[in-house]
């Protein structure tokens, strides 16, 4: 007999009794089934995360001994190894070192400069590379020398704006307002930089990508509501690859769409489902130093890894709220190229989980 639980997983149960009808026997049968269920879910002493075909294992939670993070979303890493987490529960930006120790935090609830209402995405612009730990910036008028400061850009979702700070939390500038026009936002989510220092921002409810200079000058916009190429249903994030291709997790269409930096459609991959390479709400995307693509498959409670052309490589994670490596709606994701660690903002579980590679990618 197959019994299917609420999570959709099938578990096999054998009939231990060949007779029915007795209340006593029915009670005994129910008790045995309950005990078997507990032995499968509650009695395990060790959770095996590295299943066949998987290449990452759980290492630690970012703040496992302090519970400083209330509800994380955006996450990024600067070249020094510091991790920046947008905490939407506290409307703050929290900075940790590589060992997971809180270094500083800033922000509060409000609409003044330096205040936030649901800071969703973030992006670091490192002074030494001009962009981030994954990209090498071209020489241009936007390039700064190594003595200048690094910056962090925050999509301040419910204030309908982007705020720019130094990585020490000093406010620099902001732009944007509520609306559906250029440089206006409805529900901004993801943000990233290309190698020329241009910013890309995804707007979930005004399904589009907008492109700006790092000082907020509008450049262009593309996208609309729909299922055709170049259309979106809730573009959750936006990331620019090493070769300057713009990747957009098209959440409602269960696919990844890829564009040029001018917004021209290149290709897409992914379908709805639970099999490898399929999605149920792709939310975040990032790249490792080899160009592999990591996607938080939020509805399937996992991270999937692909080659740059969309070939499925592996995945890790499972549904749950208690165990290491279990997720409940994972969203943002980043990779530390110096250590190979993968950081996942597990928003509904109120933590950031860190994974380390079991193999050399």
Short mmCIF file of C-alpha atoms in Angstrom, two decimals:
data_model
loop_
_atom_site.label_atom_id
_atom_site.label_comp_id
_atom_site.label_asym_id
_atom_site.label_seq_id
_atom_site.Cartn_x
_atom_site.Cartn_y
_atom_site.Cartn_z
CA UNK A 1 0.00 0.00 0.00
CA UNK A 2 1.23 3.52 -0.78
CA UNK A 3 0.39 6.32 1.61
CA UNK A 4 0.98 9.85 0.33
CA UNK A 5 1.63 12.59 2.86
CA UNK A 6 0.84 16.32 2.59
CA UNK A 7 4.24 17.14 1.13
CA UNK A 8 3.59 14.92 -1.86
CA UNK A 9 6.12 12.23 -1.02
CA UNK A 10 5.09 8.56 -1.33
CA UNK A 11 6.02 6.08 1.39
CA UNK A 12 5.51 2.37 1.22
CA UNK A 13 3.66 0.58 4.02
CA UNK A 14 3.16 -3.18 4.19
CA UNK A 15 -0.04 -4.79 5.47
CA UNK A 16 0.89 -6.57 8.65
CA UNK A 17 -2.63 -7.88 9.18
CA UNK A 18 -4.74 -9.90 6.79
CA UNK A 19 -7.94 -9.33 8.70
CA UNK A 20 -10.09 -6.23 9.14
CA UNK A 21 -13.13 -5.17 11.03
CA UNK A 22 -11.88 -5.54 14.64
CA UNK A 23 -11.55 -2.19 16.46
CA UNK A 24 -8.56 -3.57 18.37
CA UNK A 25 -6.78 -4.66 15.20
CA UNK A 26 -7.53 -1.35 13.56
CA UNK A 27 -6.00 0.48 16.53
CA UNK A 28 -2.89 -1.72 16.48
CA UNK A 29 -2.49 -1.14 12.75
CA UNK A 30 -2.71 2.63 13.17
CA UNK A 31 -0.14 2.54 15.99
CA UNK A 32 2.31 0.53 13.86
CA UNK A 33 1.92 2.93 10.94
CA UNK A 34 2.50 5.88 13.28
CA UNK A 35 5.63 4.28 14.73
CA UNK A 36 6.98 3.62 11.24
CA UNK A 37 6.32 7.24 10.30
CA UNK A 38 8.19 8.48 13.40
CA UNK A 39 11.11 6.16 12.72
CA UNK A 40 11.45 7.61 9.22
CA UNK A 41 11.16 11.28 10.19
CA UNK A 42 11.86 11.78 13.84
CA UNK A 43 14.18 8.96 14.78
CA UNK A 44 17.07 9.60 12.43
CA UNK A 45 20.27 10.47 14.29
CA UNK A 46 22.07 11.88 11.26
CA UNK A 47 20.87 13.60 8.14
CA UNK A 48 22.75 12.58 5.01
CA UNK A 49 22.94 15.59 2.73
CA UNK A 50 25.43 14.39 0.16
CA UNK A 51 23.20 12.09 -1.84
CA UNK A 52 24.42 10.49 -5.07
CA UNK A 53 24.91 13.16 -7.70
CA UNK A 54 25.03 16.02 -5.18
CA UNK A 55 28.26 17.93 -4.63
CA UNK A 56 27.60 20.24 -1.67
CA UNK A 57 27.13 19.56 2.03
CA UNK A 58 25.85 21.75 4.85
CA UNK A 59 28.60 23.56 6.76
CA UNK A 60 26.92 25.99 9.17
CA UNK A 61 24.37 28.74 9.63
CA UNK A 62 25.72 32.25 9.32
CA UNK A 63 24.54 33.29 12.80
CA UNK A 64 23.88 29.87 14.32
CA UNK A 65 24.92 30.94 17.83
CA UNK A 66 23.29 34.36 18.00
CA UNK A 67 20.00 34.49 16.04
CA UNK A 68 20.85 38.01 14.93
CA UNK A 69 19.17 37.59 11.54
CA UNK A 70 15.42 37.99 11.70
CA UNK A 71 14.34 37.37 8.08
CA UNK A 72 17.06 37.41 5.41
CA UNK A 73 16.70 38.12 1.72
CA UNK A 74 19.48 39.81 -0.32
CA UNK A 75 23.01 38.52 0.26
CA UNK A 76 26.38 39.36 -1.29
CA UNK A 77 30.10 39.01 -0.49
CA UNK A 78 32.87 41.55 -0.95
CA UNK A 79 36.44 40.68 -1.88
CA UNK A 80 37.61 40.78 1.75
CA UNK A 81 35.15 37.98 2.51
CA UNK A 82 32.61 40.02 4.46
CA UNK A 83 29.01 38.96 3.94
CA UNK A 84 26.19 41.50 3.68
CA UNK A 85 22.65 40.37 4.48
CA UNK A 86 19.45 42.34 3.97
CA UNK A 87 17.29 41.62 7.01
CA UNK A 88 13.72 42.53 6.06
CA UNK A 89 12.45 41.60 9.51
CA UNK A 90 14.47 44.40 11.10
CA UNK A 91 14.82 46.64 8.01
CA UNK A 92 18.58 46.59 8.43
CA UNK A 93 21.72 45.66 6.55
CA UNK A 94 23.93 43.29 8.57
CA UNK A 95 27.61 42.73 7.85
CA UNK A 96 29.39 39.53 8.95
CA UNK A 97 32.97 38.42 8.56
CA UNK A 98 33.83 35.08 6.96
CA UNK A 99 33.72 33.34 10.35
CA UNK A 100 30.08 34.40 10.77
CA UNK A 101 30.68 37.10 13.39
CA UNK A 102 28.57 40.25 13.14
CA UNK A 103 30.80 43.22 12.25
CA UNK A 104 28.27 46.03 11.90
CA UNK A 105 24.70 46.85 10.94
CA UNK A 106 22.76 49.89 9.87
CA UNK A 107 19.27 50.99 8.94
CA UNK A 108 15.85 51.28 10.53
CA UNK A 109 12.22 51.35 9.46
CA UNK A 110 11.15 54.46 7.58
CA UNK A 111 11.37 56.42 4.35
CA UNK A 112 14.22 58.79 5.14
CA UNK A 113 17.66 58.31 3.54
CA UNK A 114 19.30 55.29 5.16
CA UNK A 115 15.98 53.86 6.30
CA UNK A 116 14.19 50.93 4.67
CA UNK A 117 10.86 49.27 4.09
CA UNK A 118 11.68 45.71 3.05
CA UNK A 119 15.23 45.92 1.63
CA UNK A 120 15.08 43.02 -0.81
CA UNK A 121 18.19 42.81 -3.04
CA UNK A 122 21.76 44.00 -2.63
CA UNK A 123 24.88 44.30 -4.74
CA UNK A 124 28.46 45.17 -3.79
CA UNK A 125 30.68 47.24 -6.05
CA UNK A 126 34.22 46.51 -4.93
CA UNK A 127 36.80 49.27 -5.26
CA UNK A 128 39.59 46.91 -6.33
CA UNK A 129 37.67 45.27 -9.18
CA UNK A 130 35.11 47.95 -9.82
CA UNK A 131 32.19 45.55 -9.50
CA UNK A 132 32.11 42.34 -7.48
CA UNK A 133 34.05 39.22 -6.57
CA UNK A 134 32.85 37.41 -9.69
CA UNK A 135 33.32 40.04 -12.39
CA UNK A 136 36.34 41.93 -13.72
CA UNK A 137 35.43 45.42 -14.77
CA UNK A 138 36.64 47.02 -18.00
CA UNK A 139 38.58 50.27 -17.98
CA UNK A 140 35.99 53.02 -18.42
CA UNK A 141 34.95 56.38 -17.05
CA UNK A 142 33.25 54.54 -14.18
CA UNK A 143 36.41 52.70 -13.07
CA UNK A 144 37.92 53.73 -9.74
CA UNK A 145 41.39 53.02 -8.42
CA UNK A 146 42.09 50.69 -5.52
CA UNK A 147 42.30 53.48 -2.96
CA UNK A 148 38.66 54.42 -3.39
CA UNK A 149 35.76 52.99 -1.42
CA UNK A 150 33.54 50.05 -2.16
CA UNK A 151 29.79 50.57 -2.39
CA UNK A 152 26.63 48.58 -1.82
CA UNK A 153 23.33 49.09 -3.64
CA UNK A 154 20.04 48.16 -1.95
CA UNK A 155 16.64 47.70 -3.58
CA UNK A 156 14.38 49.36 -1.00
CA UNK A 157 11.24 47.55 -2.10
CA UNK A 158 8.33 49.29 -0.37
CA UNK A 159 9.95 52.71 -0.66
CA UNK A 160 10.18 52.13 -4.44
CA UNK A 161 13.80 53.17 -4.69
CA UNK A 162 17.44 52.15 -4.86
CA UNK A 163 19.79 53.36 -2.14
CA UNK A 164 23.56 53.53 -2.47
CA UNK A 165 25.94 53.33 0.52
CA UNK A 166 29.58 52.78 1.25
CA UNK A 167 30.15 49.29 2.61
CA UNK A 168 30.51 50.91 6.03
CA UNK A 169 26.92 52.15 5.83
CA UNK A 170 27.43 55.79 4.86
CA UNK A 171 24.53 56.97 2.70
CA UNK A 172 25.56 58.26 -0.75
CA UNK A 173 22.48 58.73 -2.93
CA UNK A 174 19.12 57.25 -3.91
CA UNK A 175 16.71 57.29 -6.84
CA UNK A 176 13.32 55.97 -7.89
CA UNK A 177 9.66 56.41 -7.03
CA UNK A 178 6.41 54.49 -7.27
CA UNK A 179 4.94 54.17 -10.75
CA UNK A 180 5.16 52.36 -14.06
CA UNK A 181 7.39 54.71 -16.03
CA UNK A 182 11.13 54.89 -16.50
CA UNK A 183 13.00 55.04 -13.18
CA UNK A 184 9.74 54.16 -11.41
CA UNK A 185 9.08 50.92 -9.57
CA UNK A 186 6.24 48.75 -8.37
CA UNK A 187 7.93 45.88 -6.51
CA UNK A 188 11.71 45.91 -7.04
CA UNK A 189 13.63 42.76 -6.21
CA UNK A 190 17.03 41.87 -7.69
CA UNK A 191 20.01 44.06 -8.58
CA UNK A 192 23.39 43.48 -10.23
CA UNK A 193 26.29 45.16 -12.05
CA UNK A 194 27.86 44.43 -15.42
CA UNK A 195 31.58 44.75 -16.11
CA UNK A 196 31.13 48.32 -17.38
CA UNK A 197 29.57 49.43 -14.11
CA UNK A 198 25.95 49.55 -15.20
CA UNK A 199 23.19 48.52 -12.78
CA UNK A 200 20.30 46.17 -13.63
CA UNK A 201 17.15 46.01 -11.49
CA UNK A 202 14.24 43.55 -11.69
CA UNK A 203 10.71 44.72 -10.93
CA UNK A 204 8.45 41.83 -9.92
CA UNK A 205 5.02 43.44 -10.34
CA UNK A 206 5.91 45.74 -13.23
CA UNK A 207 7.52 42.80 -15.04
CA UNK A 208 10.66 44.39 -16.41
CA UNK A 209 14.40 44.96 -16.14
CA UNK A 210 15.66 48.53 -15.83
CA UNK A 211 19.26 49.57 -16.50
CA UNK A 212 21.01 52.54 -14.85
CA UNK A 213 24.40 54.08 -14.29
CA UNK A 214 25.70 53.70 -10.75
CA UNK A 215 24.58 57.27 -10.02
CA UNK A 216 21.00 56.54 -11.04
CA UNK A 217 20.86 57.85 -14.60
CA UNK A 218 18.26 55.83 -16.51
CA UNK A 219 19.60 53.96 -19.57
CA UNK A 220 16.87 51.62 -20.78
CA UNK A 221 14.10 49.21 -19.85
CA UNK A 222 12.73 45.98 -21.29
CA UNK A 223 10.11 43.33 -20.59
CA UNK A 224 6.34 43.05 -20.16
CA UNK A 225 3.76 40.69 -18.67
CA UNK A 226 3.40 37.37 -20.51
CA UNK A 227 4.83 34.01 -21.47
CA UNK A 228 6.58 34.84 -24.75
CA UNK A 229 10.32 35.32 -25.20
CA UNK A 230 11.36 38.47 -23.37
CA UNK A 231 8.16 38.59 -21.33
CA UNK A 232 7.95 37.78 -17.62
CA UNK A 233 5.65 36.68 -14.87
CA UNK A 234 7.38 38.03 -11.76
CA UNK A 235 11.09 38.39 -12.64
CA UNK A 236 12.47 37.68 -9.18
CA UNK A 237 16.14 38.45 -9.65
CA UNK A 238 18.69 39.60 -12.22
CA UNK A 239 22.37 38.67 -12.51
CA UNK A 240 25.07 39.41 -15.10
CA UNK A 241 27.45 36.58 -16.01
CA UNK A 242 31.21 36.81 -16.54
CA UNK A 243 30.64 37.25 -20.29
CA UNK A 244 28.05 39.99 -19.75
CA UNK A 245 24.89 38.03 -20.35
CA UNK A 246 21.88 39.03 -18.25
CA UNK A 247 20.17 36.09 -16.50
CA UNK A 248 16.63 36.56 -15.17
CA UNK A 249 14.80 33.94 -13.05
CA UNK A 250 11.30 34.20 -14.52
CA UNK A 251 9.52 33.04 -11.37
CA UNK A 252 5.97 32.63 -12.67
CA UNK A 253 7.05 31.03 -15.95
CA UNK A 254 9.43 28.54 -14.23
CA UNK A 255 12.35 29.34 -16.50
CA UNK A 256 15.62 31.24 -16.78
CA UNK A 257 15.75 33.85 -19.53
CA UNK A 258 19.03 35.20 -20.91
CA UNK A 259 19.58 38.55 -22.61
CA UNK A 260 22.33 40.80 -23.91
CA UNK A 261 23.10 43.87 -21.80
CA UNK A 262 20.98 45.82 -24.32
CA UNK A 263 17.98 43.66 -23.49
CA UNK A 264 17.96 41.50 -26.63
CA UNK A 265 16.65 37.99 -25.98
CA UNK A 266 19.25 35.20 -26.36
CA UNK A 267 17.72 32.01 -25.00
CA UNK A 268 15.81 30.42 -22.13
CA UNK A 269 15.67 27.08 -20.33
CA UNK A 270 13.56 25.35 -17.72
CA UNK A 271 9.99 24.08 -17.40
CA UNK A 272 7.54 23.57 -14.54
CA UNK A 273 8.03 20.46 -12.41
CA UNK A 274 10.08 18.68 -9.78
CA UNK A 275 12.55 16.77 -11.94
CA UNK A 276 16.18 17.86 -12.39
CA UNK A 277 16.26 20.98 -14.55
CA UNK A 278 12.63 21.81 -13.80
CA UNK A 279 11.47 24.60 -11.50
CA UNK A 280 8.74 25.67 -9.15
CA UNK A 281 9.42 29.37 -8.76
CA UNK A 282 13.11 30.05 -9.57
CA UNK A 283 13.99 32.97 -7.30
CA UNK A 284 17.73 33.70 -7.14
CA UNK A 285 20.64 33.15 -9.49
CA UNK A 286 24.43 33.48 -9.21
CA UNK A 287 27.61 32.20 -10.90
CA UNK A 288 30.77 30.53 -9.65
CA UNK A 289 34.27 31.17 -10.98
CA UNK A 290 33.82 28.44 -13.61
CA UNK A 291 30.70 30.06 -14.99
CA UNK A 292 28.29 27.48 -13.57
CA UNK A 293 24.83 28.81 -12.75
CA UNK A 294 23.24 28.31 -9.30
CA UNK A 295 19.45 28.78 -9.01
CA UNK A 296 17.33 28.75 -5.86
CA UNK A 297 14.34 26.63 -6.85
CA UNK A 298 12.14 28.06 -4.11
CA UNK A 299 8.99 25.96 -4.48
CA UNK A 300 11.02 22.75 -4.73
CA UNK A 301 13.12 23.77 -1.68
CA UNK A 302 16.48 23.20 -3.34
CA UNK A 303 19.40 24.75 -5.17
CA UNK A 304 20.04 23.54 -8.70
CA UNK A 305 23.36 23.90 -10.50
CA UNK A 306 23.71 24.17 -14.29
CA UNK A 307 26.38 24.77 -16.86
CA UNK A 308 26.19 28.15 -18.60
CA UNK A 309 24.11 26.65 -21.42
CA UNK A 310 21.49 25.26 -19.02
CA UNK A 311 22.71 21.67 -18.76
CA UNK A 312 21.73 20.29 -15.35
CA UNK A 313 24.75 19.35 -13.21
CA UNK A 314 23.53 18.69 -9.66
CA UNK A 315 21.32 19.93 -6.84
CA UNK A 316 21.14 20.02 -3.05
CA UNK A 317 18.55 20.74 -0.37
CA UNK A 318 15.16 19.41 0.63
CA UNK A 319 11.91 20.56 2.17
CA UNK A 320 11.95 21.14 5.92
CA UNK A 321 12.15 23.59 8.81
CA UNK A 322 14.42 21.91 11.34
CA UNK A 323 17.28 20.06 9.73
CA UNK A 324 20.57 21.20 8.25
CA UNK A 325 20.27 21.58 4.50
CA UNK A 326 16.50 21.85 4.65
CA UNK A 327 14.80 24.87 3.11
CA UNK A 328 11.52 26.72 3.25
CA UNK A 329 11.35 29.10 0.31
CA UNK A 330 15.05 29.83 -0.31
CA UNK A 331 15.54 33.07 -2.22
CA UNK A 332 18.86 34.89 -2.54
CA UNK A 333 22.12 33.07 -3.18
CA UNK A 334 25.79 33.96 -3.58
CA UNK A 335 29.10 32.14 -4.04
CA UNK A 336 32.42 33.00 -2.39
CA UNK A 337 34.97 32.21 -5.08
CA UNK A 338 37.90 32.24 -2.66
CA UNK A 339 36.46 29.42 -0.53
CA UNK A 340 33.92 27.83 -2.88
CA UNK A 341 31.23 28.24 -0.23
CA UNK A 342 27.63 28.79 -1.25
CA UNK A 343 25.43 31.06 0.89
CA UNK A 344 21.64 30.68 0.70
CA UNK A 345 19.11 33.04 2.27
CA UNK A 346 16.43 30.66 3.53
CA UNK A 347 13.87 33.39 4.02
CA UNK A 348 10.98 31.48 5.59
CA UNK A 349 13.34 29.57 7.92
CA UNK A 350 14.89 32.87 9.03
CA UNK A 351 18.49 31.85 8.45
CA UNK A 352 21.39 31.92 6.03
CA UNK A 353 22.81 28.46 5.38
CA UNK A 354 26.38 27.92 4.22
CA UNK A 355 27.43 24.92 2.12
CA UNK A 356 30.86 23.69 1.11
CA UNK A 357 31.85 21.79 -1.98
CA UNK A 358 32.47 18.04 -1.77
CA UNK A 359 34.14 18.01 -5.17
CA UNK A 360 36.20 20.38 -7.22
CA UNK A 361 33.89 22.14 -9.66
#
